[in-house]
mmCIF file of C-alpha atoms in Angstrom:
data_model
loop_
_atom_site.group_PDB
_atom_site.id
_atom_site.type_symbol
_atom_site.label_atom_id
_atom_site.label_comp_id
_atom_site.label_asym_id
_atom_site.label_seq_id
_atom_site.Cartn_x
_atom_site.Cartn_y
_atom_site.Cartn_z
ATOM 1 C CA MET A 1 18.778 9.097 -40.618
ATOM 2 C CA LEU A 2 21.633 6.621 -41.104
ATOM 3 C CA ASN A 3 20.210 6.139 -44.655
ATOM 4 C CA LYS A 4 20.542 9.180 -45.476
ATOM 5 C CA GLY A 5 23.934 9.312 -43.921
ATOM 6 C CA ILE A 6 24.865 5.817 -46.046
ATOM 7 C CA LEU A 7 23.449 7.617 -49.310
ATOM 8 C CA TRP A 8 25.556 10.785 -48.501
ATOM 9 C CA VAL A 9 29.078 8.408 -48.288
ATOM 10 C CA LEU A 10 27.781 6.782 -51.395
ATOM 11 C CA ARG A 11 27.593 10.029 -53.298
ATOM 12 C CA ILE A 12 31.266 11.466 -52.593
ATOM 13 C CA LEU A 13 32.359 8.365 -53.523
ATOM 14 C CA VAL A 14 31.365 8.062 -56.642
ATOM 15 C CA GLY A 15 30.655 11.095 -57.869
ATOM 16 C CA GLY A 16 34.774 12.058 -56.408
ATOM 17 C CA LEU A 17 35.575 9.289 -58.446
ATOM 18 C CA PHE A 18 34.132 10.409 -61.571
ATOM 19 C CA ILE A 19 34.605 13.957 -61.115
ATOM 20 C CA PHE A 20 38.962 12.607 -60.749
ATOM 21 C CA SER A 21 38.227 10.150 -64.152
ATOM 22 C CA GLY A 22 36.744 12.622 -65.780
ATOM 23 C CA LEU A 23 39.673 15.543 -64.890
ATOM 24 C CA ILE A 24 42.379 13.553 -65.453
ATOM 25 C CA LYS A 25 41.059 12.700 -68.896
ATOM 26 C CA VAL A 26 39.715 16.689 -69.614
ATOM 27 C CA ASN A 27 43.701 17.332 -69.325
ATOM 28 C CA ASP A 28 44.423 15.113 -72.480
ATOM 29 C CA PRO A 29 40.980 14.469 -74.517
ATOM 30 C CA VAL A 30 43.651 13.743 -77.384
ATOM 31 C CA GLY A 31 44.303 10.612 -75.555
ATOM 32 C CA THR A 32 40.853 9.345 -74.994
ATOM 33 C CA ALA A 33 39.454 9.615 -78.251
ATOM 34 C CA ILE A 34 42.834 7.122 -79.254
ATOM 35 C CA LYS A 35 41.751 5.021 -76.660
ATOM 36 C CA LEU A 36 38.258 5.128 -78.472
ATOM 37 C CA GLU A 37 39.432 4.528 -81.890
ATOM 38 C CA GLU A 38 41.359 1.053 -80.343
ATOM 39 C CA TYR A 39 37.742 0.120 -78.989
ATOM 40 C CA PHE A 40 36.223 1.137 -82.409
ATOM 41 C CA ASP A 41 38.296 -0.702 -84.432
ATOM 42 C CA VAL A 42 38.145 -3.930 -82.273
ATOM 43 C CA PHE A 43 34.239 -3.660 -82.114
ATOM 44 C CA SER A 44 34.325 -2.985 -86.223
ATOM 45 C CA ASN A 45 35.986 -6.757 -86.352
ATOM 46 C CA ASP A 46 34.325 -8.677 -83.820
ATOM 47 C CA ILE A 47 30.860 -7.171 -83.065
ATOM 48 C CA ALA A 48 29.709 -4.906 -86.137
ATOM 49 C CA GLY A 49 31.264 -3.153 -88.461
ATOM 50 C CA PHE A 50 29.679 0.696 -88.408
ATOM 51 C CA PHE A 51 31.808 1.098 -85.565
ATOM 52 C CA TYR A 52 34.165 1.239 -87.609
ATOM 53 C CA TYR A 53 32.763 4.883 -89.465
ATOM 54 C CA LEU A 54 32.565 6.410 -85.932
ATOM 55 C CA LYS A 55 36.669 6.610 -85.845
ATOM 56 C CA PRO A 56 36.417 10.112 -87.570
ATOM 57 C CA PHE A 57 33.997 11.401 -84.880
ATOM 58 C CA ALA A 58 36.297 9.630 -81.904
ATOM 59 C CA LEU A 59 37.660 13.309 -80.595
ATOM 60 C CA TYR A 60 34.065 15.115 -80.777
ATOM 61 C CA LEU A 61 32.929 12.025 -78.623
ATOM 62 C CA ALA A 62 36.082 11.976 -75.938
ATOM 63 C CA VAL A 63 35.437 15.817 -75.124
ATOM 64 C CA PHE A 64 31.590 14.653 -74.361
ATOM 65 C CA LEU A 65 32.449 12.058 -72.473
ATOM 66 C CA VAL A 66 35.538 13.200 -70.236
ATOM 67 C CA VAL A 67 33.302 16.764 -70.058
ATOM 68 C CA LEU A 68 29.777 14.748 -68.706
ATOM 69 C CA GLU A 69 31.910 12.271 -66.393
ATOM 70 C CA VAL A 70 32.964 15.599 -64.972
ATOM 71 C CA VAL A 71 29.327 17.459 -64.879
ATOM 72 C CA LEU A 72 27.531 14.599 -63.300
ATOM 73 C CA GLY A 73 29.805 13.636 -61.144
ATOM 74 C CA VAL A 74 29.147 17.403 -59.662
ATOM 75 C CA MET A 75 25.601 17.158 -60.089
ATOM 76 C CA LEU A 76 25.565 13.919 -58.257
ATOM 77 C CA ILE A 77 27.617 15.733 -54.848
ATOM 78 C CA LEU A 78 25.472 18.827 -55.401
ATOM 79 C CA GLY A 79 22.152 17.093 -55.163
ATOM 80 C CA VAL A 80 20.999 18.614 -58.945
ATOM 81 C CA ARG A 81 18.772 16.815 -60.366
ATOM 82 C CA SER A 82 20.008 13.830 -58.539
ATOM 83 C CA LYS A 83 17.601 10.931 -59.900
ATOM 84 C CA PHE A 84 18.049 11.792 -63.371
ATOM 85 C CA THR A 85 21.932 11.903 -62.611
ATOM 86 C CA VAL A 86 21.815 8.612 -60.684
ATOM 87 C CA ARG A 87 20.114 7.525 -64.010
ATOM 88 C CA ALA A 88 22.758 8.375 -66.016
ATOM 89 C CA LEU A 89 25.770 7.413 -63.982
ATOM 90 C CA PHE A 90 24.476 4.265 -63.674
ATOM 91 C CA LEU A 91 23.833 3.408 -68.131
ATOM 92 C CA MET A 92 27.236 5.186 -68.243
ATOM 93 C CA ILE A 93 29.003 2.725 -65.884
ATOM 94 C CA LEU A 94 27.359 -0.059 -67.398
ATOM 95 C CA PHE A 95 29.047 1.017 -70.589
ATOM 96 C CA PHE A 96 32.265 1.344 -68.902
ATOM 97 C CA THR A 97 31.655 -2.011 -67.709
ATOM 98 C CA PHE A 98 31.039 -3.864 -70.779
ATOM 99 C CA LEU A 99 34.107 -2.275 -72.421
ATOM 100 C CA THR A 100 36.604 -3.250 -69.437
ATOM 101 C CA PHE A 101 34.946 -6.903 -68.940
ATOM 102 C CA PHE A 102 35.587 -7.162 -73.253
ATOM 103 C CA SER A 103 38.737 -6.053 -72.741
ATOM 104 C CA ALA A 104 39.729 -8.384 -70.145
ATOM 105 C CA TYR A 105 38.155 -11.598 -70.991
ATOM 106 C CA PHE A 106 39.462 -11.111 -74.749
ATOM 107 C CA ASN A 107 42.297 -9.487 -74.278
ATOM 108 C CA LYS A 108 41.775 -7.085 -76.878
ATOM 109 C CA VAL A 109 42.133 -3.892 -75.510
ATOM 110 C CA THR A 110 45.270 -3.396 -72.937
ATOM 111 C CA ASP A 111 44.935 -0.465 -71.491
ATOM 112 C CA CYS A 112 40.858 0.813 -70.663
ATOM 113 C CA GLY A 113 42.091 4.533 -70.277
ATOM 114 C CA CYS A 114 40.204 4.898 -67.311
ATOM 115 C CA PHE A 115 42.622 6.974 -65.660
ATOM 116 C CA GLY A 116 44.344 8.382 -68.810
ATOM 117 C CA ASP A 117 48.213 7.760 -68.663
ATOM 118 C CA ALA A 118 48.041 9.073 -64.401
ATOM 119 C CA ILE A 119 47.015 5.146 -62.953
ATOM 120 C CA LYS A 120 47.552 2.293 -65.284
ATOM 121 C CA LEU A 121 45.091 -0.149 -64.309
ATOM 122 C CA THR A 122 44.849 -3.624 -65.701
ATOM 123 C CA PRO A 123 42.023 -4.904 -67.829
ATOM 124 C CA TRP A 124 40.820 -7.105 -64.829
ATOM 125 C CA GLU A 125 41.557 -4.257 -62.150
ATOM 126 C CA SER A 126 39.591 -1.615 -64.586
ATOM 127 C CA PHE A 127 36.446 -4.315 -64.647
ATOM 128 C CA TYR A 128 36.721 -4.876 -61.285
ATOM 129 C CA LYS A 129 36.761 -1.111 -60.436
ATOM 130 C CA ASP A 130 33.506 -0.888 -62.830
ATOM 131 C CA VAL A 131 31.930 -3.406 -60.952
ATOM 132 C CA ILE A 132 32.299 -2.061 -57.330
ATOM 133 C CA LEU A 133 31.327 1.275 -58.920
ATOM 134 C CA THR A 134 28.168 -0.341 -60.113
ATOM 135 C CA VAL A 135 27.340 -1.748 -57.025
ATOM 136 C CA LEU A 136 27.670 1.575 -55.285
ATOM 137 C CA ILE A 137 25.418 3.120 -57.601
ATOM 138 C CA LEU A 138 22.818 0.611 -57.004
ATOM 139 C CA GLY A 139 23.147 1.429 -53.635
ATOM 140 C CA ILE A 140 22.211 5.016 -54.437
ATOM 141 C CA LEU A 141 19.162 3.872 -56.819
ATOM 142 C CA ALA A 142 18.060 1.575 -53.723
ATOM 143 C CA LEU A 143 18.547 4.804 -51.626
ATOM 144 C CA GLN A 144 17.187 7.154 -53.781
ATOM 145 C CA LYS A 145 13.583 8.383 -51.812
ATOM 146 C CA TYR A 146 16.351 10.464 -50.086
ATOM 147 C CA LEU A 147 18.116 11.924 -52.586
ATOM 148 C CA PRO A 148 17.755 15.844 -53.083
ATOM 149 C CA THR A 149 14.281 16.505 -54.945
ATOM 150 C CA SER A 150 15.483 20.437 -55.328
ATOM 151 C CA SER A 151 18.339 22.629 -55.343
ATOM 152 C CA SER A 152 20.003 25.762 -55.271
ATOM 153 C CA SER A 153 20.850 28.034 -58.153
ATOM 154 C CA LEU A 154 24.043 28.747 -56.701
ATOM 155 C CA ALA A 155 24.643 24.390 -57.007
ATOM 156 C CA LYS A 156 22.844 24.861 -60.861
ATOM 157 C CA GLY A 157 25.022 27.801 -61.193
ATOM 158 C CA THR A 158 27.879 26.139 -60.276
ATOM 159 C CA VAL A 159 27.298 22.477 -62.582
ATOM 160 C CA TRP A 160 27.306 24.945 -65.618
ATOM 161 C CA ALA A 161 30.041 26.717 -64.396
ATOM 162 C CA VAL A 162 32.113 23.469 -63.923
ATOM 163 C CA GLY A 163 30.793 21.812 -67.513
ATOM 164 C CA ILE A 164 31.944 25.572 -69.456
ATOM 165 C CA LEU A 165 35.502 25.402 -67.798
ATOM 166 C CA CYS A 166 35.741 22.007 -68.738
ATOM 167 C CA PHE A 167 34.782 22.078 -71.908
ATOM 168 C CA VAL A 168 37.477 24.881 -72.334
ATOM 169 C CA LEU A 169 40.140 23.347 -70.794
ATOM 170 C CA SER A 170 39.513 20.165 -73.391
ATOM 171 C CA LEU A 171 39.723 22.184 -76.139
ATOM 172 C CA THR A 172 42.801 24.236 -74.612
ATOM 173 C CA ALA A 173 44.190 20.946 -74.028
ATOM 174 C CA ILE A 174 43.737 19.599 -77.851
ATOM 175 C CA ARG A 175 44.864 22.873 -79.635
ATOM 176 C CA ASN A 176 48.011 23.048 -77.531
ATOM 177 C CA LEU A 177 49.038 19.740 -75.170
ATOM 178 C CA PRO A 178 48.148 17.976 -72.137
ATOM 179 C CA PHE A 179 48.406 20.554 -69.244
ATOM 180 C CA ILE A 180 50.366 17.894 -67.213
ATOM 181 C CA ASP A 181 52.209 14.944 -69.145
ATOM 182 C CA PHE A 182 52.000 11.814 -67.566
ATOM 183 C CA ARG A 183 53.684 9.469 -69.745
ATOM 184 C CA ALA A 184 56.992 7.806 -70.673
ATOM 185 C CA TYR A 185 58.121 10.715 -72.494
ATOM 186 C CA LYS A 186 57.580 13.997 -70.814
ATOM 187 C CA VAL A 187 60.333 16.948 -70.571
ATOM 188 C CA GLY A 188 63.097 15.471 -68.270
ATOM 189 C CA VAL A 189 63.182 12.053 -69.526
ATOM 190 C CA ASN A 190 66.034 10.252 -70.202
ATOM 191 C CA ILE A 191 64.002 7.677 -73.447
ATOM 192 C CA PRO A 192 67.044 5.786 -73.112
ATOM 193 C CA THR A 193 66.981 5.358 -69.383
ATOM 194 C CA ASN A 194 63.181 4.776 -69.257
ATOM 195 C CA MET A 195 63.918 1.799 -71.854
ATOM 196 C CA GLN A 196 65.658 -0.045 -69.476
ATOM 197 C CA PRO A 197 64.669 -1.734 -66.168
ATOM 198 C CA SER A 198 64.880 0.340 -63.131
ATOM 199 C CA ALA A 199 66.222 -2.710 -61.379
ATOM 200 C CA PRO A 200 67.370 -6.714 -61.992
ATOM 201 C CA LEU A 201 64.124 -8.243 -62.950
ATOM 202 C CA GLN A 202 63.240 -11.079 -60.618
ATOM 203 C CA TYR A 203 61.209 -14.397 -61.280
ATOM 204 C CA SER A 204 59.671 -16.914 -59.452
ATOM 205 C CA TYR A 205 59.117 -20.080 -61.288
ATOM 206 C CA VAL A 206 56.567 -22.760 -60.643
ATOM 207 C CA MET A 207 57.404 -26.327 -60.730
ATOM 208 C CA GLN A 208 55.536 -29.727 -60.475
ATOM 209 C CA LYS A 209 57.558 -32.447 -58.449
ATOM 210 C CA ASP A 210 55.764 -35.771 -57.464
ATOM 211 C CA GLY A 211 52.528 -34.819 -58.413
ATOM 212 C CA GLN A 212 52.651 -31.502 -56.311
ATOM 213 C CA THR A 213 53.215 -27.985 -57.853
ATOM 214 C CA VAL A 214 56.131 -25.956 -55.743
ATOM 215 C CA THR A 215 57.099 -22.334 -56.293
ATOM 216 C CA LEU A 216 61.087 -21.611 -56.691
ATOM 217 C CA ASP A 217 62.811 -18.513 -56.635
ATOM 218 C CA SER A 218 65.543 -19.970 -58.792
ATOM 219 C CA TYR A 219 65.472 -22.500 -61.470
ATOM 220 C CA PRO A 220 66.044 -25.762 -59.841
ATOM 221 C CA THR A 221 69.177 -27.814 -61.599
ATOM 222 C CA GLU A 222 68.008 -31.275 -59.798
ATOM 223 C CA GLU A 223 66.147 -33.518 -61.678
ATOM 224 C CA GLY A 224 62.448 -34.404 -61.366
ATOM 225 C CA TYR A 225 60.907 -30.961 -61.997
ATOM 226 C CA GLU A 226 58.388 -30.516 -64.409
ATOM 227 C CA PHE A 227 58.133 -26.390 -65.580
ATOM 228 C CA VAL A 228 54.196 -25.252 -65.261
ATOM 229 C CA GLU A 229 55.162 -21.227 -65.499
ATOM 230 C CA MET A 230 57.693 -18.140 -64.829
ATOM 231 C CA ASN A 231 56.236 -15.173 -63.021
ATOM 232 C CA LEU A 232 57.588 -11.778 -62.449
ATOM 233 C CA LYS A 233 58.012 -10.594 -58.753
ATOM 234 C CA ASN A 234 58.864 -7.105 -59.141
ATOM 235 C CA PRO A 235 56.922 -6.159 -62.339
ATOM 236 C CA ASP A 236 57.129 -2.401 -60.787
ATOM 237 C CA ALA A 237 61.051 -2.971 -62.897
ATOM 238 C CA LEU A 238 60.010 -3.274 -65.976
ATOM 239 C CA PRO A 239 60.925 -0.120 -68.744
ATOM 240 C CA LYS A 240 58.587 2.434 -68.902
ATOM 241 C CA ILE A 241 59.312 2.235 -72.870
ATOM 242 C CA SER A 242 59.288 -1.318 -74.224
ATOM 243 C CA ASP A 243 58.579 -0.331 -78.149
ATOM 244 C CA PHE A 244 60.550 2.498 -79.400
ATOM 245 C CA SER A 245 62.918 2.425 -82.036
ATOM 246 C CA ALA A 246 63.353 4.419 -84.928
ATOM 247 C CA TRP A 247 64.734 3.428 -89.000
ATOM 248 C CA ASN A 248 64.799 3.990 -92.132
ATOM 249 C CA GLU A 249 66.338 1.650 -95.392
ATOM 250 C CA SER A 250 69.891 1.296 -93.665
ATOM 251 C CA GLY A 251 68.589 -0.134 -90.572
ATOM 252 C CA ASP A 252 67.870 0.962 -86.967
ATOM 253 C CA GLN A 253 68.466 4.900 -86.026
ATOM 254 C CA THR A 254 67.508 4.383 -82.600
ATOM 255 C CA ASP A 255 70.972 4.814 -81.110
ATOM 256 C CA PHE A 256 71.291 7.931 -83.648
ATOM 257 C CA VAL A 257 67.954 9.452 -82.029
ATOM 258 C CA PHE A 258 69.692 9.255 -79.011
ATOM 259 C CA ALA A 259 73.134 10.850 -79.890
ATOM 260 C CA GLY A 260 73.652 14.756 -79.205
ATOM 261 C CA ASN A 261 71.305 17.403 -79.977
ATOM 262 C CA LYS A 262 68.454 16.380 -81.829
ATOM 263 C CA VAL A 263 64.742 18.226 -82.692
ATOM 264 C CA LEU A 264 62.028 15.503 -83.805
ATOM 265 C CA ILE A 265 59.480 16.723 -85.914
ATOM 266 C CA LEU A 266 56.897 13.635 -84.932
ATOM 267 C CA SER A 267 53.954 12.684 -86.976
ATOM 268 C CA PRO A 268 51.735 9.664 -86.232
ATOM 269 C CA SER A 269 50.137 9.975 -89.540
ATOM 270 C CA MET A 270 51.497 11.402 -92.600
ATOM 271 C CA ALA A 271 47.944 11.610 -94.336
ATOM 272 C CA LYS A 272 46.386 13.769 -91.419
ATOM 273 C CA PHE A 273 49.437 15.887 -91.067
ATOM 274 C CA ASN A 274 48.014 19.048 -90.459
ATOM 275 C CA ASP A 275 49.964 22.278 -92.993
ATOM 276 C CA LYS A 276 48.253 24.580 -91.277
ATOM 277 C CA ASN A 277 51.054 25.737 -88.576
ATOM 278 C CA LEU A 278 53.973 24.236 -91.605
ATOM 279 C CA GLU A 279 55.741 27.877 -92.478
ATOM 280 C CA SER A 280 56.794 27.945 -89.051
ATOM 281 C CA ILE A 281 57.868 24.727 -88.883
ATOM 282 C CA HIS A 282 59.796 24.675 -92.496
ATOM 283 C CA THR A 283 60.907 28.594 -91.010
ATOM 284 C CA LEU A 284 62.353 26.365 -87.689
ATOM 285 C CA VAL A 285 63.850 23.744 -90.519
ATOM 286 C CA LYS A 286 65.492 26.391 -92.382
ATOM 287 C CA SER A 287 67.067 27.691 -89.440
ATOM 288 C CA MET A 288 68.695 25.191 -87.974
ATOM 289 C CA GLU A 289 70.613 23.847 -91.554
ATOM 290 C CA ASN A 290 74.028 25.435 -90.107
ATOM 291 C CA ALA A 291 73.464 24.649 -86.525
ATOM 292 C CA PRO A 292 75.006 21.996 -84.387
ATOM 293 C CA VAL A 293 71.499 19.837 -84.387
ATOM 294 C CA ASP A 294 70.241 16.903 -86.485
ATOM 295 C CA VAL A 295 66.591 18.009 -87.526
ATOM 296 C CA ILE A 296 64.579 14.891 -88.307
ATOM 297 C CA LEU A 297 61.348 13.639 -89.568
ATOM 298 C CA MET A 298 59.975 10.558 -87.410
ATOM 299 C CA ALA A 299 56.510 9.658 -89.047
ATOM 300 C CA ALA A 300 54.671 6.578 -88.930
ATOM 301 C CA ALA A 301 54.348 5.964 -92.802
ATOM 302 C CA PRO A 302 56.636 4.126 -95.317
ATOM 303 C CA GLN A 303 59.667 5.489 -96.052
ATOM 304 C CA GLU A 304 58.985 6.561 -99.905
ATOM 305 C CA GLU A 305 56.110 9.043 -98.420
ATOM 306 C CA ILE A 306 58.377 10.623 -96.017
ATOM 307 C CA ASP A 307 61.172 11.221 -98.263
ATOM 308 C CA ALA A 308 58.788 12.552 -100.476
ATOM 309 C CA PHE A 309 57.485 14.746 -98.497
ATOM 310 C CA ILE A 310 61.127 15.938 -97.135
ATOM 311 C CA SER A 311 61.974 16.735 -101.001
ATOM 312 C CA SER A 312 58.413 18.972 -101.048
ATOM 313 C CA ASN A 313 59.792 21.375 -98.580
ATOM 314 C CA ASN A 314 63.524 21.054 -100.158
ATOM 315 C CA TRP A 315 64.415 19.929 -96.405
ATOM 316 C CA SER A 316 68.219 18.608 -95.652
ATOM 317 C CA ILE A 317 67.085 16.639 -92.549
ATOM 318 C CA VAL A 318 66.837 13.373 -92.034
ATOM 319 C CA GLY A 319 63.581 10.876 -92.313
ATOM 320 C CA LEU A 320 63.045 8.263 -90.191
ATOM 321 C CA GLN A 321 60.195 5.284 -89.250
ATOM 322 C CA ALA A 322 58.400 5.088 -86.303
ATOM 323 C CA ASP A 323 55.464 3.111 -85.135
ATOM 324 C CA ALA A 324 51.570 5.038 -85.265
ATOM 325 C CA THR A 325 50.923 4.075 -81.366
ATOM 326 C CA VAL A 326 54.649 5.210 -79.859
ATOM 327 C CA VAL A 327 54.786 8.659 -81.945
ATOM 328 C CA LYS A 328 51.054 9.147 -80.906
ATOM 329 C CA THR A 329 52.221 8.263 -76.909
ATOM 330 C CA MET A 330 55.068 10.561 -77.844
ATOM 331 C CA ILE A 331 53.215 14.034 -78.682
ATOM 332 C CA ARG A 332 49.592 14.563 -79.018
ATOM 333 C CA SER A 333 50.120 16.479 -81.762
ATOM 334 C CA ASN A 334 50.416 15.889 -85.764
ATOM 335 C CA PRO A 335 52.571 17.201 -86.408
ATOM 336 C CA GLY A 336 54.613 17.847 -83.013
ATOM 337 C CA ILE A 337 57.939 18.904 -82.275
ATOM 338 C CA MET A 338 60.210 17.377 -79.678
ATOM 339 C CA ILE A 339 63.576 18.310 -78.491
ATOM 340 C CA LEU A 340 66.339 15.856 -77.548
ATOM 341 C CA LYS A 341 69.555 16.159 -76.042
ATOM 342 C CA ASP A 342 71.807 12.982 -75.595
ATOM 343 C CA GLY A 343 68.224 11.092 -75.131
ATOM 344 C CA THR A 344 66.431 13.659 -72.614
ATOM 345 C CA VAL A 345 63.389 15.465 -73.717
ATOM 346 C CA LEU A 346 64.321 18.952 -73.156
ATOM 347 C CA ALA A 347 60.741 20.299 -74.478
ATOM 348 C CA LYS A 348 57.692 19.495 -76.557
ATOM 349 C CA TYR A 349 55.752 21.726 -78.528
ATOM 350 C CA HIS A 350 52.090 21.157 -80.264
ATOM 351 C CA HIS A 351 52.417 22.785 -83.831
ATOM 352 C CA ASN A 352 50.360 25.717 -82.737
ATOM 353 C CA ASN A 353 53.377 26.371 -80.824
ATOM 354 C CA THR A 354 55.810 25.844 -82.872
ATOM 355 C CA PRO A 355 59.178 27.391 -81.031
ATOM 356 C CA GLU A 356 61.758 29.829 -83.048
ATOM 357 C CA ALA A 357 65.284 28.645 -83.834
ATOM 358 C CA GLY A 358 66.678 30.803 -80.531
ATOM 359 C CA GLU A 359 64.400 29.457 -78.481
ATOM 360 C CA VAL A 360 65.492 25.469 -79.041
ATOM 361 C CA LEU A 361 69.382 26.413 -78.875
ATOM 362 C CA ASP A 362 69.161 28.145 -75.973
ATOM 363 C CA LEU A 363 67.414 24.925 -74.691
ATOM 364 C CA PHE A 364 70.775 23.068 -75.578
ATOM 365 C CA ILE A 365 73.350 25.398 -74.090
ATOM 366 C CA ARG A 366 71.640 25.390 -70.243
#
């Protein structure tokens, strides 16, 4: 009876964590795909070149993995094909543990994306989390003779319903934008504010004196101390955004982006710019020509390519360069549209949902 009770607790813990992790990523499968691409780049350089050829399939793999996480978690809790489920979870956690150890030990990918953008873990925190999960799953394997050997039609139907629902939600998030935005550029935030510390940064100083190591709250002015290292005491106060910048041949244009009414057309890659809804974007751009609004094409591309695209569409707008990672963080769409007023994000749109000019202008006067 005790073993069955322990097993039930382990099933709830492991299954619940996989469901939670998977649902967060179902909300943003594009973000998971971006993280997979980072791993494929690293692995292609450090392990084997064939990983590079997996990059075009990153989004498909992301959808498969995030749905699988949720489905396996539900199967474990409901006791559907229990032994198969535990073995599948064990193989999955071994894979994740390898990824997180590789990231932590070699400092290659500094955020594993285990919980999307909702919960940020350091590489070593991610690894320790996976080690704990591995131990819990090993506990289930040790008690597997107590696992359910059959399941009801209702439980099986629930698993199928959850899988289909998560798949549909993933596709919806891809074709639109994440249902919940956990990033530092979400609607309502002021980007310049997020670029500043939330409180004065406080440091401690590790010093050596007379063969002893001491930690001080301020840098010593007296002689005899040898500097060892400096540590941040309140890392939560660090700026949420540390890498935003926009520029062109005239120099840094970040302040210009944050001044007044702006419509940003964002593209993390002009080579992958989806022109499916270009006509709607063209209509929006043209409708803004006489409005008190600056329209900006901000892309991770050479300035010549940006300017050529603007010219080919006969747009009278500003073209700016930006870092690809920053643009991908700002919007999960290529292209995507962000509405700013004095640096505050008023709205974000997937190109499938390109707004009309009246809708945008209404945002500025609310």
